[in-house]
Short mmCIF file of C-alpha atoms in Angstrom, two decimals:
data_model
loop_
_atom_site.label_atom_id
_atom_site.label_comp_id
_atom_site.label_asym_id
_atom_site.label_seq_id
_atom_site.Cartn_x
_atom_site.Cartn_y
_atom_site.Cartn_z
CA UNK A 1 -0.16 -0.05 -0.06
CA UNK A 2 1.50 3.28 -0.88
CA UNK A 3 1.73 5.85 1.72
CA UNK A 4 0.35 9.50 1.50
CA UNK A 5 3.10 11.64 1.53
CA UNK A 6 3.25 14.88 3.61
CA UNK A 7 4.04 17.13 0.46
CA UNK A 8 1.00 15.84 -1.24
CA UNK A 9 -0.87 16.68 1.49
CA UNK A 10 0.48 20.30 2.25
CA UNK A 11 -0.39 20.92 -1.58
CA UNK A 12 -3.94 19.87 -1.00
CA UNK A 13 -4.54 21.98 2.00
CA UNK A 14 -2.99 25.01 -0.23
CA UNK A 15 -5.25 24.52 -3.13
CA UNK A 16 -8.29 24.35 -0.48
CA UNK A 17 -7.24 27.24 0.88
CA UNK A 18 -6.66 29.31 -1.63
CA UNK A 19 -9.38 28.22 -4.04
CA UNK A 20 -6.69 27.85 -7.01
CA UNK A 21 -4.14 25.71 -8.29
CA UNK A 22 -2.50 28.63 -9.78
CA UNK A 23 -2.40 30.61 -6.49
CA UNK A 24 -1.39 27.45 -4.56
CA UNK A 25 1.64 26.67 -7.24
CA UNK A 26 2.84 30.26 -6.55
CA UNK A 27 2.38 30.01 -2.59
CA UNK A 28 4.14 26.46 -2.62
CA UNK A 29 6.89 27.98 -5.26
CA UNK A 30 5.93 24.52 -7.30
CA UNK A 31 4.73 24.65 -11.36
CA UNK A 32 0.85 24.40 -11.97
CA UNK A 33 1.55 20.91 -13.63
CA UNK A 34 3.01 19.67 -10.33
CA UNK A 35 0.37 20.90 -8.36
CA UNK A 36 -2.13 19.26 -10.61
CA UNK A 37 -0.10 16.21 -10.30
CA UNK A 38 0.12 16.12 -6.40
CA UNK A 39 -3.70 16.11 -6.29
CA UNK A 40 -4.02 13.64 -8.85
CA UNK A 41 -1.65 11.21 -6.84
CA UNK A 42 -3.79 11.73 -3.69
CA UNK A 43 -7.20 10.97 -5.30
CA UNK A 44 -5.44 7.96 -7.01
CA UNK A 45 -4.34 6.77 -3.73
CA UNK A 46 -8.03 7.48 -1.79
CA UNK A 47 -10.04 6.61 -4.75
CA UNK A 48 -12.34 9.50 -4.75
CA UNK A 49 -12.52 12.92 -6.05
CA UNK A 50 -11.23 15.67 -3.61
CA UNK A 51 -11.35 18.82 -5.44
CA UNK A 52 -14.32 20.45 -7.63
CA UNK A 53 -14.14 23.45 -9.99
CA UNK A 54 -17.00 25.34 -9.73
CA UNK A 55 -17.43 29.25 -11.60
CA UNK A 56 -13.67 29.14 -11.75
CA UNK A 57 -13.06 28.42 -7.88
CA UNK A 58 -11.70 25.38 -6.74
CA UNK A 59 -13.62 23.94 -3.74
CA UNK A 60 -12.89 20.62 -1.56
CA UNK A 61 -15.69 17.72 -1.93
CA UNK A 62 -17.18 16.14 1.22
CA UNK A 63 -14.22 13.43 1.19
CA UNK A 64 -11.85 16.40 0.48
CA UNK A 65 -13.23 18.27 3.42
CA UNK A 66 -12.21 15.34 5.55
CA UNK A 67 -8.66 14.62 4.14
CA UNK A 68 -8.01 18.61 4.25
CA UNK A 69 -9.26 18.75 8.13
CA UNK A 70 -7.31 15.58 8.71
CA UNK A 71 -4.37 16.93 6.81
CA UNK A 72 -3.72 20.06 8.78
CA UNK A 73 -3.50 18.27 11.75
CA UNK A 74 -0.65 15.63 10.61
CA UNK A 75 1.08 18.94 8.83
CA UNK A 76 0.82 20.64 12.35
CA UNK A 77 2.02 17.28 13.99
CA UNK A 78 5.14 16.95 11.74
CA UNK A 79 6.04 20.71 11.99
CA UNK A 80 5.85 20.44 16.11
CA UNK A 81 7.70 17.47 15.88
CA UNK A 82 10.49 18.72 13.93
CA UNK A 83 10.79 21.67 16.31
CA UNK A 84 10.81 19.17 19.46
CA UNK A 85 13.68 17.38 17.48
CA UNK A 86 15.60 20.83 16.89
CA UNK A 87 15.21 21.77 20.23
CA UNK A 88 16.71 18.34 21.55
CA UNK A 89 19.54 18.59 19.06
CA UNK A 90 20.43 22.21 20.33
CA UNK A 91 20.42 20.63 23.95
CA UNK A 92 17.06 23.05 24.80
CA UNK A 93 15.26 20.05 25.46
CA UNK A 94 15.90 16.13 26.21
CA UNK A 95 16.50 13.62 28.85
CA UNK A 96 19.54 12.88 30.99
CA UNK A 97 19.73 9.65 33.04
CA UNK A 98 21.96 9.88 36.09
CA UNK A 99 23.38 7.05 38.38
CA UNK A 100 24.61 7.83 42.02
CA UNK A 101 24.84 7.04 45.52
CA UNK A 102 22.29 8.21 47.93
CA UNK A 103 24.98 10.66 49.66
CA UNK A 104 25.72 12.47 46.24
CA UNK A 105 21.99 12.55 45.47
CA UNK A 106 21.08 14.06 48.97
CA UNK A 107 24.25 16.59 49.27
CA UNK A 108 26.13 16.93 46.00
CA UNK A 109 23.58 16.64 43.07
CA UNK A 110 21.04 19.31 43.95
CA UNK A 111 23.30 22.33 43.23
CA UNK A 112 24.25 20.90 39.76
CA UNK A 113 20.55 20.16 39.14
CA UNK A 114 19.52 23.49 40.19
CA UNK A 115 21.94 24.98 37.77
CA UNK A 116 20.61 22.67 34.90
CA UNK A 117 16.85 23.90 35.77
CA UNK A 118 17.97 27.56 35.58
CA UNK A 119 19.84 27.39 32.57
CA UNK A 120 17.74 24.69 30.53
CA UNK A 121 14.40 24.17 32.16
CA UNK A 122 13.28 21.78 29.62
CA UNK A 123 16.10 19.17 30.03
CA UNK A 124 14.24 16.32 31.99
CA UNK A 125 16.95 14.91 34.35
CA UNK A 126 16.17 11.29 35.71
CA UNK A 127 18.14 10.19 38.85
CA UNK A 128 18.60 6.65 39.97
CA UNK A 129 20.07 5.53 43.37
CA UNK A 130 22.55 3.00 42.25
CA UNK A 131 25.97 1.71 43.56
CA UNK A 132 29.18 2.28 41.65
CA UNK A 133 29.13 -0.98 40.10
CA UNK A 134 25.35 -0.70 39.16
CA UNK A 135 25.95 2.45 37.53
CA UNK A 136 29.15 1.52 35.46
CA UNK A 137 27.15 -1.70 34.30
CA UNK A 138 24.01 0.51 33.03
CA UNK A 139 26.46 3.24 31.39
CA UNK A 140 28.22 0.12 29.36
CA UNK A 141 24.61 -1.14 28.59
CA UNK A 142 23.54 2.38 27.34
CA UNK A 143 21.14 2.50 30.07
CA UNK A 144 22.21 5.89 31.87
CA UNK A 145 24.09 8.98 30.35
CA UNK A 146 26.06 10.03 33.57
CA UNK A 147 27.11 8.64 36.63
CA UNK A 148 28.72 9.53 39.92
CA UNK A 149 31.06 6.58 40.90
CA UNK A 150 33.44 5.95 43.67
CA UNK A 151 37.09 5.61 42.89
CA UNK A 152 39.07 3.67 42.07
CA UNK A 153 37.24 1.68 39.10
CA UNK A 154 38.07 -1.17 37.12
CA UNK A 155 38.12 0.24 33.25
CA UNK A 156 34.84 -0.31 31.66
CA UNK A 157 34.93 -0.71 27.66
CA UNK A 158 32.89 1.97 26.05
CA UNK A 159 32.96 4.36 29.42
CA UNK A 160 35.12 7.43 30.24
CA UNK A 161 35.94 7.65 34.24
CA UNK A 162 37.38 11.10 35.28
CA UNK A 163 38.65 12.14 38.61
CA UNK A 164 35.95 14.49 40.03
CA UNK A 165 35.88 15.11 43.77
CA UNK A 166 37.79 13.93 47.04
CA UNK A 167 35.87 14.33 50.73
CA UNK A 168 37.11 12.96 53.79
CA UNK A 169 35.59 10.08 55.50
CA UNK A 170 34.23 10.94 58.98
CA UNK A 171 33.51 9.19 62.12
CA UNK A 172 29.66 9.82 62.80
CA UNK A 173 29.07 9.26 66.43
CA UNK A 174 25.91 9.43 68.80
CA UNK A 175 26.28 12.89 70.43
CA UNK A 176 26.01 11.26 74.20
CA UNK A 177 29.11 9.05 73.57
CA UNK A 178 32.13 10.47 75.19
CA UNK A 179 34.12 10.17 72.27
CA UNK A 180 37.89 11.41 71.21
CA UNK A 181 38.18 14.52 69.49
CA UNK A 182 40.42 12.14 66.86
CA UNK A 183 38.84 8.62 66.08
CA UNK A 184 41.24 5.86 65.72
CA UNK A 185 40.46 2.23 64.59
CA UNK A 186 41.46 1.16 67.64
CA UNK A 187 38.69 3.04 69.71
CA UNK A 188 36.20 2.80 67.06
CA UNK A 189 36.92 -1.08 66.64
CA UNK A 190 35.62 -1.38 70.05
CA UNK A 191 32.04 0.56 69.38
CA UNK A 192 28.84 -0.87 67.89
CA UNK A 193 29.18 -0.13 64.10
CA UNK A 194 26.69 0.58 61.36
CA UNK A 195 28.43 0.25 57.92
CA UNK A 196 27.96 0.09 54.31
CA UNK A 197 27.74 -3.30 52.90
CA UNK A 198 30.49 -5.14 51.02
CA UNK A 199 29.34 -4.27 47.72
CA UNK A 200 30.32 -0.59 47.91
CA UNK A 201 33.72 0.94 47.71
CA UNK A 202 33.32 2.64 50.92
CA UNK A 203 33.02 -0.74 52.58
CA UNK A 204 36.27 -1.73 51.02
CA UNK A 205 38.20 1.60 52.11
CA UNK A 206 36.94 1.29 55.63
CA UNK A 207 37.57 -2.29 55.87
CA UNK A 208 41.26 -1.69 54.81
CA UNK A 209 41.27 1.32 57.16
CA UNK A 210 40.70 -1.03 60.15
CA UNK A 211 42.65 -3.86 58.52
CA UNK A 212 45.94 -1.42 58.29
CA UNK A 213 45.50 -1.19 62.15
CA UNK A 214 44.93 -4.98 62.52
CA UNK A 215 41.14 -4.78 63.36
CA UNK A 216 38.09 -6.77 61.53
CA UNK A 217 35.36 -5.38 63.43
CA UNK A 218 31.74 -7.13 62.75
CA UNK A 219 28.97 -4.13 62.39
CA UNK A 220 25.63 -4.39 63.97
CA UNK A 221 24.23 -3.73 60.81
CA UNK A 222 24.98 -3.12 57.29
CA UNK A 223 22.68 -0.71 55.03
CA UNK A 224 23.49 1.54 52.25
CA UNK A 225 21.53 4.15 52.55
CA UNK A 226 23.46 7.03 54.24
CA UNK A 227 20.74 8.67 55.45
CA UNK A 228 19.27 6.24 57.19
CA UNK A 229 22.72 5.24 58.77
CA UNK A 230 22.57 9.08 60.27
CA UNK A 231 19.44 8.30 61.73
CA UNK A 232 20.54 5.04 63.27
CA UNK A 233 23.39 7.17 64.62
CA UNK A 234 21.50 9.55 65.69
CA UNK A 235 19.40 7.04 68.06
CA UNK A 236 22.31 5.91 69.61
CA UNK A 237 22.42 2.76 67.83
CA UNK A 238 25.82 2.83 66.74
CA UNK A 239 28.77 4.65 65.02
CA UNK A 240 29.28 4.73 61.39
CA UNK A 241 31.98 6.05 58.92
CA UNK A 242 30.74 8.35 56.37
CA UNK A 243 31.83 10.80 53.69
CA UNK A 244 31.38 14.41 54.63
CA UNK A 245 29.24 15.10 51.43
CA UNK A 246 28.76 19.05 51.27
CA UNK A 247 30.11 21.50 53.55
CA UNK A 248 26.74 22.88 54.09
CA UNK A 249 24.99 19.99 55.05
CA UNK A 250 22.77 20.20 58.46
CA UNK A 251 24.09 17.75 61.02
CA UNK A 252 21.13 16.22 63.39
CA UNK A 253 22.36 17.73 66.80
CA UNK A 254 22.16 13.91 68.42
CA UNK A 255 25.15 13.43 65.94
CA UNK A 256 28.72 14.61 66.69
CA UNK A 257 31.22 14.11 63.84
CA UNK A 258 34.90 13.47 64.27
CA UNK A 259 37.85 13.54 62.21
CA UNK A 260 39.66 10.07 61.64
CA UNK A 261 43.40 9.27 62.54
CA UNK A 262 44.87 8.27 60.21
CA UNK A 263 42.85 10.23 57.72
CA UNK A 264 40.27 8.83 55.09
CA UNK A 265 39.49 9.81 52.03
CA UNK A 266 36.71 8.78 49.30
CA UNK A 267 37.20 10.03 45.96
CA UNK A 268 34.46 10.01 43.71
CA UNK A 269 34.57 10.49 39.69
CA UNK A 270 32.06 11.53 36.82
CA UNK A 271 31.57 8.39 34.09
CA UNK A 272 29.65 8.57 31.07
CA UNK A 273 29.74 6.81 27.75
CA UNK A 274 32.93 7.06 24.91
CA UNK A 275 31.86 8.84 21.55
CA UNK A 276 29.44 11.36 20.70
CA UNK A 277 26.86 12.90 23.57
CA UNK A 278 23.83 14.83 23.30
CA UNK A 279 24.14 18.39 23.92
CA UNK A 280 21.79 18.25 27.16
CA UNK A 281 23.89 15.40 28.53
CA UNK A 282 26.87 18.17 27.97
CA UNK A 283 25.20 20.48 29.86
CA UNK A 284 24.54 18.21 32.96
CA UNK A 285 28.49 17.25 32.85
CA UNK A 286 29.12 21.14 32.36
CA UNK A 287 27.04 21.90 35.78
CA UNK A 288 28.83 18.96 37.51
CA UNK A 289 32.13 20.14 36.62
CA UNK A 290 31.44 23.77 37.81
CA UNK A 291 30.33 22.55 40.90
CA UNK A 292 33.31 20.74 41.12
CA UNK A 293 35.14 23.91 40.70
CA UNK A 294 32.91 26.28 42.88
CA UNK A 295 31.36 28.53 40.42
CA UNK A 296 27.94 28.32 38.71
CA UNK A 297 27.27 27.29 35.07
CA UNK A 298 26.46 30.12 32.53
CA UNK A 299 23.96 30.10 29.67
CA UNK A 300 26.59 30.88 27.18
CA UNK A 301 29.34 28.49 28.66
CA UNK A 302 30.32 25.48 26.42
CA UNK A 303 30.55 21.97 27.57
CA UNK A 304 34.10 20.87 29.07
CA UNK A 305 33.30 17.14 28.43
CA UNK A 306 33.36 15.51 25.25
CA UNK A 307 33.48 11.76 24.28
#
């Protein structure tokens, strides 16, 4: 079955609106024979007369009126579709999928997302709470566009990983505990602990920190939701080791935060797929790098990350 050409439909609407083949030809920058051919093709396709000539004026038949009405909708939809696609291509609209941990989502991403919203309000940023390994796997499969992952990571084919920020790991203690000003592995290993489970990079970091001092404590509970961990610390259930994510994060008054001796650092990286990145993705990457540099993005600023 032959498809109906949008060009043919556009010609039919022009003839119906002008009431003249010659005027439609002039408006469309076509020759009169071409206009006649377009209408004849449509009539052959639908198997009915679409236009009649009466007293020198061209008018749609009843079938023609139905097709003209539908053609107007199709042409309007096609035009809107092209405008939408152009906005996507220019990065003025689009969808960007980000994977990150709960801590990054709570304390780091909001500033970047606000910058994107202010500069590019039609970009839809979708955020998924994932471990670093889940994020990298989804990036590899093309199910994510950007990821915030703990470093170091084993290289992943098709994925670029670059260092982004370095945050100190702190001891979070119930405020009523009589804890030292600087927390050591020896002291903390003797306390009830709330730690991340072994699937996370933070768990491996803290395990190595304890092991370097000859300790291998067993936590009371393992959980990968930092805000839930802080709630348990506030309730006096135990102590935790967590990154200090965001200098302005408000700490529950029932929690005391202490530095570690020796110090421990959690590094985060930005990951994205190699090759071409859509402009909307570049704007999100730009906002993340601007956050690292302690400044705001500008509307005219170019992206700093390419494939």
